[in-house]
Tab-separated table of C-alpha atoms and ligand atoms in Angstrom:
chain	number	residue	atom	x	y	z
A	266	MET	CA	0.018	0.008	0.008
A	267	ASN	CA	1.331	3.443	-0.852
A	268	HIS	CA	0.204	6.912	-0.001
A	269	GLU	CA	-2.418	7.168	-2.824
A	270	SER	CA	-3.865	3.723	-2.252
A	271	ALA	CA	-4.107	4.331	1.534
A	272	VAL	CA	-6.074	7.583	1.014
A	273	SER	CA	-8.340	6.072	-1.659
A	274	ARG	CA	-9.101	3.095	0.575
A	275	ALA	CA	-9.926	5.483	3.450
A	276	LYS	CA	-12.203	7.533	1.139
A	277	GLU	CA	-13.900	4.445	-0.137
A	278	ILE	CA	-14.616	3.184	3.423
A	279	ALA	CA	-15.687	6.708	4.469
A	280	ASP	CA	-18.260	6.712	1.570
A	281	ARG	CA	-19.481	3.126	1.894
A	282	VAL	CA	-19.351	2.455	5.643
A	283	LEU	CA	-18.988	5.674	7.675
A	284	ALA	CA	-21.128	8.318	5.928
A	285	PRO	CA	-24.350	6.235	5.739
A	286	ALA	CA	-24.186	5.296	9.456
A	287	ALA	CA	-22.770	8.428	11.040
A	288	ARG	CA	-26.068	10.091	11.810
A	289	GLN	CA	-27.604	7.065	13.466
A	290	ASN	CA	-24.483	6.096	15.374
A	291	ASP	CA	-24.228	9.602	16.703
A	292	LYS	CA	-27.890	9.604	17.729
A	293	GLU	CA	-27.586	6.235	19.577
A	294	GLY	CA	-23.974	6.741	20.869
A	295	ARG	CA	-23.150	3.494	19.040
A	296	PHE	CA	-19.546	2.458	18.430
A	297	SER	CA	-19.028	1.598	14.816
A	298	SER	CA	-17.647	-1.976	14.855
A	299	GLU	CA	-18.338	-1.978	11.110
A	300	ALA	CA	-15.800	0.794	10.571
A	301	VAL	CA	-13.086	-1.055	12.430
A	302	ALA	CA	-14.001	-4.299	10.484
A	303	ALA	CA	-13.506	-2.352	7.209
A	304	LEU	CA	-10.315	-0.520	8.200
A	305	GLY	CA	-8.514	-3.831	9.165
A	306	PRO	CA	-8.751	-5.736	5.917
A	307	ALA	CA	-7.972	-2.536	3.977
A	308	GLY	CA	-4.517	-2.534	5.726
A	309	LEU	CA	-5.200	0.754	7.427
A	310	LEU	CA	-4.752	-0.434	11.013
A	311	GLY	CA	-1.075	-1.161	10.344
A	312	ILE	CA	-0.465	1.963	8.289
A	313	MET	CA	2.707	3.058	10.022
A	314	LEU	CA	3.955	-0.280	11.331
A	315	PRO	CA	7.095	-1.785	9.717
A	316	ALA	CA	6.729	-4.324	6.921
A	317	GLU	CA	8.206	-7.176	9.071
A	318	VAL	CA	4.989	-7.244	11.058
A	319	GLY	CA	2.703	-6.783	8.062
A	320	GLY	CA	2.488	-3.010	8.299
A	321	SER	CA	2.616	-0.529	5.387
A	322	ALA	CA	5.477	1.573	6.808
A	323	LEU	CA	3.826	4.787	5.647
A	324	GLY	CA	4.629	8.080	7.312
A	325	PRO	CA	2.812	11.007	8.886
A	326	ARG	CA	1.670	12.365	5.553
A	327	ALA	CA	-0.451	9.312	4.740
A	328	PHE	CA	-1.609	8.999	8.304
A	329	ALA	CA	-2.897	12.623	8.376
A	330	ALA	CA	-4.653	12.294	4.949
A	331	VAL	CA	-6.374	9.015	5.980
A	332	ILE	CA	-7.570	10.624	9.238
A	333	ALA	CA	-8.865	13.733	7.459
A	334	ALA	CA	-10.790	11.557	4.952
A	335	LEU	CA	-12.323	9.452	7.775
A	336	ALA	CA	-13.210	12.596	9.814
A	337	GLU	CA	-14.966	14.212	6.948
A	338	ALA	CA	-17.485	11.276	7.033
A	339	ASP	CA	-17.460	10.545	10.737
A	340	ALA	CA	-15.074	12.193	13.325
A	341	SER	CA	-15.927	9.615	15.935
A	342	VAL	CA	-14.359	6.883	13.795
A	343	ALA	CA	-11.410	9.074	12.944
A	344	MET	CA	-10.771	9.507	16.636
A	345	VAL	CA	-10.893	5.769	17.219
A	346	TYR	CA	-8.415	5.341	14.420
A	347	LEU	CA	-6.146	8.136	15.743
A	348	MET	CA	-5.932	6.526	19.166
A	349	HIS	CA	-5.274	3.109	17.604
A	350	VAL	CA	-2.392	4.425	15.383
A	351	SER	CA	-0.925	6.264	18.366
A	352	ALA	CA	-1.127	3.125	20.588
A	353	ALA	CA	0.323	0.978	17.732
A	354	ALA	CA	3.321	3.258	17.392
A	355	THR	CA	3.889	3.105	21.091
A	356	ILE	CA	3.745	-0.781	21.110
A	357	ALA	CA	6.081	-0.811	18.092
A	358	ALA	CA	8.543	1.398	19.980
A	359	ALA	CA	8.529	-1.013	22.976
A	360	ARG	CA	11.788	-1.630	24.779
A	361	PRO	CA	13.880	-4.647	23.744
A	362	GLY	CA	12.644	-7.804	25.403
A	363	ALA	CA	8.924	-6.720	25.423
A	364	THR	CA	6.849	-9.637	24.066
A	365	VAL	CA	4.710	-7.667	21.695
A	366	ALA	CA	5.509	-9.300	18.312
A	367	ASP	CA	2.269	-11.194	18.175
A	368	THR	CA	0.234	-8.066	18.927
A	369	LEU	CA	2.049	-6.083	16.258
A	370	LYS	CA	1.471	-8.917	13.716
A	371	GLU	CA	-2.270	-8.959	14.641
A	372	ILE	CA	-2.355	-5.240	14.079
A	373	GLY	CA	-0.461	-5.568	10.814
A	374	ALA	CA	-3.016	-8.218	9.778
A	375	GLY	CA	-5.837	-5.809	10.602
A	376	ARG	CA	-7.311	-7.846	13.375
A	377	HIS	CA	-6.346	-5.894	16.410
A	378	LEU	CA	-7.578	-2.470	17.618
A	379	SER	CA	-5.620	-0.732	20.375
A	380	THR	CA	-5.989	2.612	22.199
A	381	LEU	CA	-4.506	4.865	24.858
A	382	ALA	CA	-5.590	4.811	28.515
A	383	PHE	CA	-3.639	7.722	29.980
A	384	SER	CA	-5.953	10.295	31.534
A	385	GLU	CA	-6.893	9.521	35.138
A	386	ALA	CA	-9.577	10.898	37.337
A	387	GLY	CA	-7.041	12.176	39.852
A	388	SER	CA	-4.860	14.234	37.526
A	389	ARG	CA	-7.546	14.985	34.963
A	390	SER	CA	-6.160	16.442	31.702
A	391	HIS	CA	-2.571	16.401	33.034
A	392	PHE	CA	-2.014	12.900	31.550
A	393	TRP	CA	1.720	13.166	31.998
A	394	THR	CA	1.296	12.862	35.752
A	395	PRO	CA	-0.690	9.720	36.557
A	396	VAL	CA	-1.697	9.373	40.201
A	397	SER	CA	-1.914	5.532	40.148
A	398	ARG	CA	1.343	3.738	40.902
A	399	ALA	CA	2.174	0.234	39.622
A	400	GLN	CA	3.092	-2.241	42.397
A	401	ARG	CA	5.812	-4.877	41.908
A	402	ASN	CA	4.475	-8.400	41.503
A	403	GLY	CA	7.384	-10.708	40.947
A	404	ALA	CA	8.944	-9.727	37.592
A	405	GLY	CA	5.700	-7.975	36.603
A	406	VAL	CA	3.361	-5.412	38.271
A	407	ARG	CA	-0.103	-4.976	39.522
A	408	ILE	CA	-1.987	-1.724	38.621
A	409	THR	CA	-4.931	-0.246	40.197
A	410	ALA	CA	-6.110	2.950	38.381
A	411	LYS	CA	-9.035	5.019	37.470
A	412	LYS	CA	-8.835	5.986	33.785
A	413	SER	CA	-11.276	8.771	33.220
A	414	TRP	CA	-11.817	8.524	29.395
A	415	VAL	CA	-10.619	5.780	27.169
A	416	THR	CA	-11.665	5.925	23.446
A	417	SER	CA	-12.905	2.556	22.167
A	418	ALA	CA	-13.334	1.434	25.724
A	419	GLY	CA	-14.765	-2.176	25.745
A	420	HIS	CA	-14.111	-2.493	21.966
A	421	ALA	CA	-10.318	-2.378	21.788
A	422	HIS	CA	-8.277	-5.595	21.910
A	423	SER	CA	-5.616	-3.864	24.048
A	424	TYR	CA	-4.913	-0.722	26.063
A	425	VAL	CA	-1.687	1.201	26.384
A	426	VAL	CA	-1.909	2.137	30.102
A	427	SER	CA	0.233	4.607	32.002
A	428	SER	CA	1.054	4.375	35.731
A	429	LEU	CA	3.766	5.725	37.956
A	430	ALA	CA	6.722	3.455	38.105
A	431	PRO	CA	6.920	1.369	41.335
A	432	ASP	CA	10.090	3.180	42.526
A	433	GLY	CA	9.566	6.455	40.671
A	434	THR	CA	10.314	9.538	42.740
A	435	GLY	CA	8.848	12.326	40.600
A	436	PRO	CA	5.288	13.091	39.363
A	437	THR	CA	6.188	12.277	35.752
A	438	ASP	CA	8.158	9.016	36.472
A	439	SER	CA	5.612	6.858	34.675
A	440	THR	CA	5.790	3.596	32.844
A	441	LEU	CA	3.677	2.390	29.980
A	442	TYR	CA	2.220	-1.116	29.898
A	443	LEU	CA	0.182	-3.075	27.360
A	444	VAL	CA	-2.991	-4.518	28.941
A	445	PRO	CA	-4.998	-6.896	26.800
A	446	THR	CA	-8.758	-6.897	26.801
A	447	GLY	CA	-10.024	-9.615	29.216
A	448	ALA	CA	-7.204	-9.035	31.633
A	449	ARG	CA	-8.526	-9.742	35.195
A	450	GLY	CA	-9.381	-6.495	36.939
A	451	LEU	CA	-9.777	-4.409	33.716
A	452	SER	CA	-13.291	-3.180	33.177
A	453	VAL	CA	-15.350	-0.394	31.603
A	454	ALA	CA	-16.562	1.718	34.525
A	455	GLY	CA	-19.437	3.619	33.110
A	456	PRO	CA	-21.306	4.762	29.977
A	457	TRP	CA	-20.166	7.254	27.374
A	458	ASP	CA	-22.707	9.935	26.637
A	459	GLY	CA	-20.735	12.879	25.349
A	460	LEU	CA	-21.933	16.106	23.683
A	461	GLY	CA	-20.006	15.126	20.590
A	462	MET	CA	-17.850	12.280	19.368
A	463	ARG	CA	-20.744	10.202	20.659
A	464	ALA	CA	-19.883	7.097	18.584
A	465	ASN	CA	-16.430	6.461	19.849
A	466	ALA	CA	-17.099	4.832	23.163
A	467	SER	CA	-14.827	7.182	25.236
A	468	ALA	CA	-15.953	5.610	28.573
A	469	PRO	CA	-14.118	5.494	31.857
A	470	MET	CA	-12.166	2.321	32.750
A	471	THR	CA	-10.942	0.814	35.942
A	472	LEU	CA	-7.943	-1.339	36.637
A	473	ASP	CA	-8.421	-3.214	39.880
A	474	ASP	CA	-5.239	-4.955	40.956
A	475	CYS	CA	-4.708	-5.819	37.359
A	476	GLU	CA	-1.657	-8.053	36.803
A	477	VAL	CA	0.702	-7.190	33.909
A	478	ALA	CA	3.329	-9.655	32.915
A	479	PRO	CA	6.919	-8.401	32.534
A	480	GLY	CA	6.871	-8.846	28.751
A	481	LEU	CA	3.979	-6.345	28.488
A	482	GLN	CA	5.975	-3.522	30.089
A	483	LEU	CA	6.496	-1.304	27.057
A	484	THR	CA	8.982	1.215	28.477
A	485	ASP	CA	11.690	1.031	31.105
A	486	ASP	CA	10.596	2.065	34.576
A	487	GLY	CA	10.043	5.822	34.562
A	488	ALA	CA	10.443	6.177	30.714
A	489	GLY	CA	6.733	6.413	29.989
A	490	PHE	CA	6.898	10.207	30.044
A	491	THR	CA	9.618	10.231	27.330
A	492	ALA	CA	7.534	7.850	25.162
A	493	MET	CA	4.441	10.087	25.656
A	494	LEU	CA	6.426	13.097	24.463
A	495	GLU	CA	8.467	11.534	21.715
A	496	VAL	CA	6.273	8.834	20.266
A	497	VAL	CA	2.612	9.702	21.230
A	498	LEU	CA	2.486	13.579	21.257
A	499	PRO	CA	3.589	14.242	17.689
A	500	LEU	CA	1.329	11.632	16.104
A	501	PHE	CA	-1.583	12.478	18.343
A	502	ASN	CA	-1.347	16.195	17.754
A	503	LEU	CA	-0.999	15.709	14.006
A	504	GLY	CA	-4.002	13.255	14.040
A	505	ALA	CA	-6.105	15.650	16.117
A	506	ALA	CA	-5.387	18.459	13.639
A	507	ALA	CA	-6.343	16.156	10.756
A	508	VAL	CA	-9.605	15.318	12.537
A	509	ALA	CA	-10.292	19.015	12.813
A	510	LEU	CA	-9.458	19.443	9.117
A	511	GLY	CA	-11.944	16.731	8.109
A	512	LEU	CA	-14.612	18.421	10.228
A	513	CYS	CA	-13.897	21.793	8.657
A	514	ARG	CA	-14.085	20.335	5.152
A	515	ALA	CA	-17.326	18.587	5.881
A	516	ALA	CA	-18.731	21.811	7.346
A	517	VAL	CA	-17.805	23.821	4.174
A	518	ALA	CA	-19.238	21.131	1.921
A	519	GLY	CA	-22.471	20.787	3.980
A	520	THR	CA	-22.937	24.536	4.174
A	521	ALA	CA	-22.288	24.967	0.446
A	522	ALA	CA	-24.803	22.245	-0.421
A	523	HIS	CA	-27.411	23.905	1.803
A	524	LEU	CA	-26.811	27.316	0.257
A	525	LYS	CA	-27.360	25.860	-3.204
A	526	SER	CA	-30.455	23.700	-2.317
A	527	ALA	CA	-32.396	25.752	0.146
A	528	ARG	CA	-34.510	28.370	-1.579
A	529	PHE	CA	-36.488	31.550	-0.954
A	530	GLU	CA	-39.325	30.597	-3.267
A	531	HIS	CA	-40.835	34.077	-3.013
A	532	LEU	CA	-37.634	35.554	-4.484
A	533	GLY	CA	-36.963	32.625	-6.914
A	534	GLN	CA	-33.388	32.252	-5.581
A	535	SER	CA	-31.404	29.874	-3.496
A	536	LEU	CA	-29.979	31.207	-0.183
A	537	GLY	CA	-26.571	31.350	-1.768
A	538	GLU	CA	-27.765	33.382	-4.744
A	539	SER	CA	-29.771	35.678	-2.564
A	540	LEU	CA	-27.567	36.650	0.370
A	541	PRO	CA	-24.003	38.084	0.017
A	542	THR	CA	-23.591	37.841	3.835
A	543	LEU	CA	-23.924	34.081	3.593
A	544	ARG	CA	-21.492	33.907	0.755
A	545	ALA	CA	-18.956	35.920	2.792
A	546	GLN	CA	-19.234	33.704	5.781
A	547	LEU	CA	-18.852	30.633	3.579
A	548	ALA	CA	-15.699	32.272	2.087
A	549	THR	CA	-14.299	32.830	5.629
A	550	MET	CA	-14.979	29.154	6.450
A	551	GLN	CA	-13.043	28.091	3.292
A	552	ILE	CA	-10.114	30.425	4.107
A	553	GLU	CA	-9.854	28.983	7.689
A	554	THR	CA	-10.103	25.343	6.375
A	555	ASP	CA	-7.367	25.928	3.817
A	556	GLY	CA	-5.232	27.667	6.416
A	557	LEU	CA	-5.599	24.573	8.592
A	558	ALA	CA	-4.733	22.273	5.649
A	559	ALA	CA	-1.577	24.306	5.189
A	560	ARG	CA	-0.724	24.081	8.900
A	561	VAL	CA	-1.254	20.232	8.806
A	562	ASP	CA	1.071	20.035	5.714
A	563	ASP	CA	3.635	22.170	7.496
A	564	LEU	CA	3.521	19.904	10.560
A	565	VAL	CA	3.941	16.792	8.376
A	566	ASP	CA	6.946	18.466	6.756
A	567	HIS	CA	8.389	19.146	10.253
A	568	LEU	CA	7.902	15.582	11.298
A	569	GLU	CA	9.419	14.234	8.082
A	570	ARG	CA	12.450	16.499	8.454
A	571	PRO	CA	12.768	17.290	12.170
A	572	ARG	CA	14.375	20.558	13.130
A	573	ASP	CA	14.575	23.106	15.907
A	574	THR	CA	10.990	24.291	15.426
A	575	THR	CA	9.347	20.899	15.265
A	576	MET	CA	8.123	20.611	18.838
A	577	LEU	CA	6.733	24.137	18.660
A	578	ARG	CA	4.768	23.152	15.539
A	579	VAL	CA	3.566	19.982	17.252
A	580	LEU	CA	2.137	22.106	20.084
A	581	GLU	CA	0.756	24.874	17.891
A	582	SER	CA	-0.981	22.630	15.400
A	583	LYS	CA	-3.429	21.010	17.832
A	584	ALA	CA	-4.193	24.284	19.540
A	585	ALA	CA	-4.822	26.097	16.239
A	586	ALA	CA	-6.805	23.191	14.798
A	587	GLY	CA	-9.120	22.991	17.765
A	588	ASP	CA	-9.923	26.698	17.377
A	589	ALA	CA	-10.372	26.423	13.692
A	590	ALA	CA	-12.779	23.556	13.909
A	591	ILE	CA	-14.937	25.416	16.510
A	592	SER	CA	-14.888	28.552	14.458
A	593	VAL	CA	-15.738	26.921	11.125
A	594	THR	CA	-18.434	24.674	12.396
A	595	SER	CA	-19.922	27.586	14.487
A	596	ALA	CA	-20.103	29.641	11.281
A	597	ALA	CA	-21.787	26.717	9.588
A	598	MET	CA	-24.411	26.662	12.332
A	599	ARG	CA	-25.128	30.341	11.888
A	600	VAL	CA	-25.170	30.234	8.078
A	601	CYS	CA	-27.396	27.211	7.911
A	602	GLY	CA	-29.874	28.819	10.362
A	603	GLY	CA	-32.813	26.986	11.838
A	604	ALA	CA	-32.230	24.106	9.491
A	605	ALA	CA	-28.958	23.278	11.220
A	606	PHE	CA	-30.328	24.148	14.690
A	607	SER	CA	-33.244	21.749	14.184
A	608	LYS	CA	-30.923	18.904	13.289
A	609	HIS	CA	-32.106	18.707	9.677
A	610	MET	CA	-28.565	18.402	8.450
A	611	ALA	CA	-25.169	16.975	9.573
A	612	VAL	CA	-23.653	20.393	10.396
A	613	GLU	CA	-24.957	20.208	13.901
A	614	ARG	CA	-23.097	16.937	14.571
A	615	LEU	CA	-19.964	18.447	13.144
A	616	PHE	CA	-20.344	21.414	15.480
A	617	ARG	CA	-20.604	19.131	18.570
A	618	ASP	CA	-17.786	16.840	17.404
A	619	ALA	CA	-15.566	19.846	16.796
A	620	HIS	CA	-15.698	20.828	20.471
A	621	ALA	CA	-13.929	17.679	21.590
A	622	GLY	CA	-10.505	18.624	20.174
A	623	ALA	CA	-9.882	21.611	22.428
A	624	VAL	CA	-10.703	19.755	25.624
A	625	MET	CA	-8.859	16.566	24.814
A	626	ALA	CA	-5.460	16.473	26.419
A	627	PRO	CA	-3.256	18.189	25.785
A	628	THR	CA	-6.013	20.726	25.862
A	629	GLY	CA	-5.866	23.945	23.889
A	630	ASP	CA	-5.256	25.925	27.160
A	631	VAL	CA	-2.400	23.608	28.217
A	632	LEU	CA	-0.797	23.818	24.811
A	633	ARG	CA	-0.941	27.654	25.014
A	634	GLU	CA	0.660	27.428	28.430
A	635	PHE	CA	3.476	25.253	27.036
A	636	ILE	CA	4.039	27.494	23.986
A	637	GLY	CA	4.141	30.561	26.158
A	638	ARG	CA	6.686	28.936	28.543
A	639	ALA	CA	8.734	27.672	25.647
A	640	ILE	CA	8.930	31.170	24.051
A	641	LEU	CA	9.955	32.676	27.379
A	642	GLY	CA	12.567	29.899	28.046
A	643	LEU	CA	10.652	28.713	31.185
A	644	PRO	CA	10.601	24.983	32.035
A	645	LEU	CA	7.563	23.241	30.658
A	646	PHE	CA	6.940	20.864	33.543
B	160	FAD	C1	-14.081	12.536	23.421
B	160	FAD	C2	-12.981	12.342	24.298
B	160	FAD	C3	-12.206	11.215	24.173
B	160	FAD	C4	-11.056	11.013	25.064
B	160	FAD	N1	-10.292	9.854	24.850
B	160	FAD	C5	-9.305	9.650	25.693
B	160	FAD	C6	-8.398	8.494	25.482
B	160	FAD	O1	-8.594	7.670	24.654
B	160	FAD	N2	-7.382	8.356	26.374
B	160	FAD	C7	-7.140	9.218	27.373
B	160	FAD	O2	-6.141	8.983	28.077
B	160	FAD	N3	-7.952	10.281	27.548
B	160	FAD	C8	-8.953	10.589	26.733
B	160	FAD	N4	-9.703	11.645	26.903
B	160	FAD	C9	-9.498	12.534	28.051
B	160	FAD	C10	-8.863	13.872	27.641
B	160	FAD	O3	-7.661	13.592	27.068
B	160	FAD	C11	-8.698	14.757	28.819
B	160	FAD	O4	-7.973	14.150	29.798
B	160	FAD	C12	-10.076	15.204	29.355
B	160	FAD	O5	-10.904	15.627	28.372
B	160	FAD	C13	-9.849	16.328	30.381
B	160	FAD	O6	-11.086	16.732	30.936
B	160	FAD	P1	-11.151	17.207	32.449
B	160	FAD	O7	-12.484	17.624	32.791
B	160	FAD	O8	-10.448	16.256	33.299
B	160	FAD	O9	-10.233	18.586	32.275
B	160	FAD	P2	-9.504	19.495	33.483
B	160	FAD	O10	-8.150	18.958	33.660
B	160	FAD	O11	-10.431	19.497	34.607
B	160	FAD	O12	-9.490	20.834	32.692
B	160	FAD	C14	-10.453	21.835	32.921
B	160	FAD	C15	-10.097	23.094	32.197
B	160	FAD	O13	-8.858	23.566	32.694
B	160	FAD	C16	-7.904	23.805	31.673
B	160	FAD	N5	-6.603	23.583	32.166
B	160	FAD	C17	-6.132	22.367	32.725
B	160	FAD	N6	-4.778	22.536	33.068
B	160	FAD	C18	-4.463	23.720	32.573
B	160	FAD	C19	-3.183	24.405	32.575
B	160	FAD	N7	-2.067	23.894	33.120
B	160	FAD	N8	-3.119	25.625	32.064
B	160	FAD	C20	-4.267	26.250	31.516
B	160	FAD	N9	-5.437	25.580	31.498
B	160	FAD	C21	-5.534	24.337	32.026
B	160	FAD	C22	-8.371	22.821	30.551
B	160	FAD	O14	-7.916	23.267	29.318
B	160	FAD	C23	-9.855	22.867	30.697
B	160	FAD	O15	-10.367	23.956	29.983
B	160	FAD	C24	-10.830	11.887	26.046
B	160	FAD	C25	-11.706	12.999	26.296
B	160	FAD	C26	-12.742	13.193	25.391
B	160	FAD	C27	-13.625	14.440	25.607
């Protein structure tokens, strides 16, 4: 699979599987198992994994384009996919000696969905400081933790879990572990009934004295924080920006379609023909969307050719994308008037989904705090 075929497969799945079901899945808060069942055989679950485990070894450019294509049809599925690819990259980067080859091969074969279980009820959006602490259990550990939101909860085959290292001394001395579904003590702890992203099962999960074998320790003790920053953050922020881009594109397309089809019969004109103010707002939406696309391209370029400004771009992109998605979908709501407000069209779902990006960690506020500190030369943590 190359870049072009990855994107065309994602678009085909978006049109055939995601788009027809998005409205109903959103309404019912129903996880789209059909989407995962389609992404697997298409080779998209192993998109960035090396060829030795059956992956396609594609880079951030293909990943971002696939996410944007999925998000244009259903942002909930795009978020499930984003969490999976971020988790798969973390598993692939596991320390030598970790027994994850079979899991990686299952992902490469499109049969295994994974996700990240970082955020904890105790430290809220500050996922880099888990309050749970793994306890030694022979060569392995036992973990008791309250994970506050886990996308694909109850549907993933494995969870990349953070916990403070047994002998860690600082608040960021965490370790990452791979916990398979069905592990004793791991359970979904409540329902998911969000304002948006309703079809991605982002429910709380509990680990209750959950045993993790030594081979499933993904990082050295205390090295979880570094993996979060170096492996997860760049991919997650790029993917979150691409989700926002897909939402913006869908909002522009949905708004344009409405302005062409909705009519003032008494004037003999469509809304778009009749009202320059609506055309101007549509134009602003398009400008913001293309600006975000350029920002995503710029971040991809920085990840392909890392340089001094790369981390700044990683931080900026998610913050800017969250704002753009809220701005563009808010404009769509206004332009499409009562028709959007009354849920006659998909724009209202896009508006709700768009609000998730800014509150998902690292939140837009936290990113601004980091960026401001970085500019002033202050320590980030
Ligand atoms: C749809 C969805 C899916 C999710 N999926 C996952 C997942 O798969 N895995 C996972 O680990 N987590 C997941 N999360 C959790 C997410 O990453 C955040 O941890 C969570 O949204 C934080 O919510 P909170 O109420 O705890 O925020 P709080 O930490 O209580 O923040 C409240 C407000 O304070 C602001 N704030 C916090 N700290 C600072 C600061 N230092 N400076 C400035 N402002 C600050 C925040 O921006 C926010 O506006 C998901 C969340 C959502 C909504």
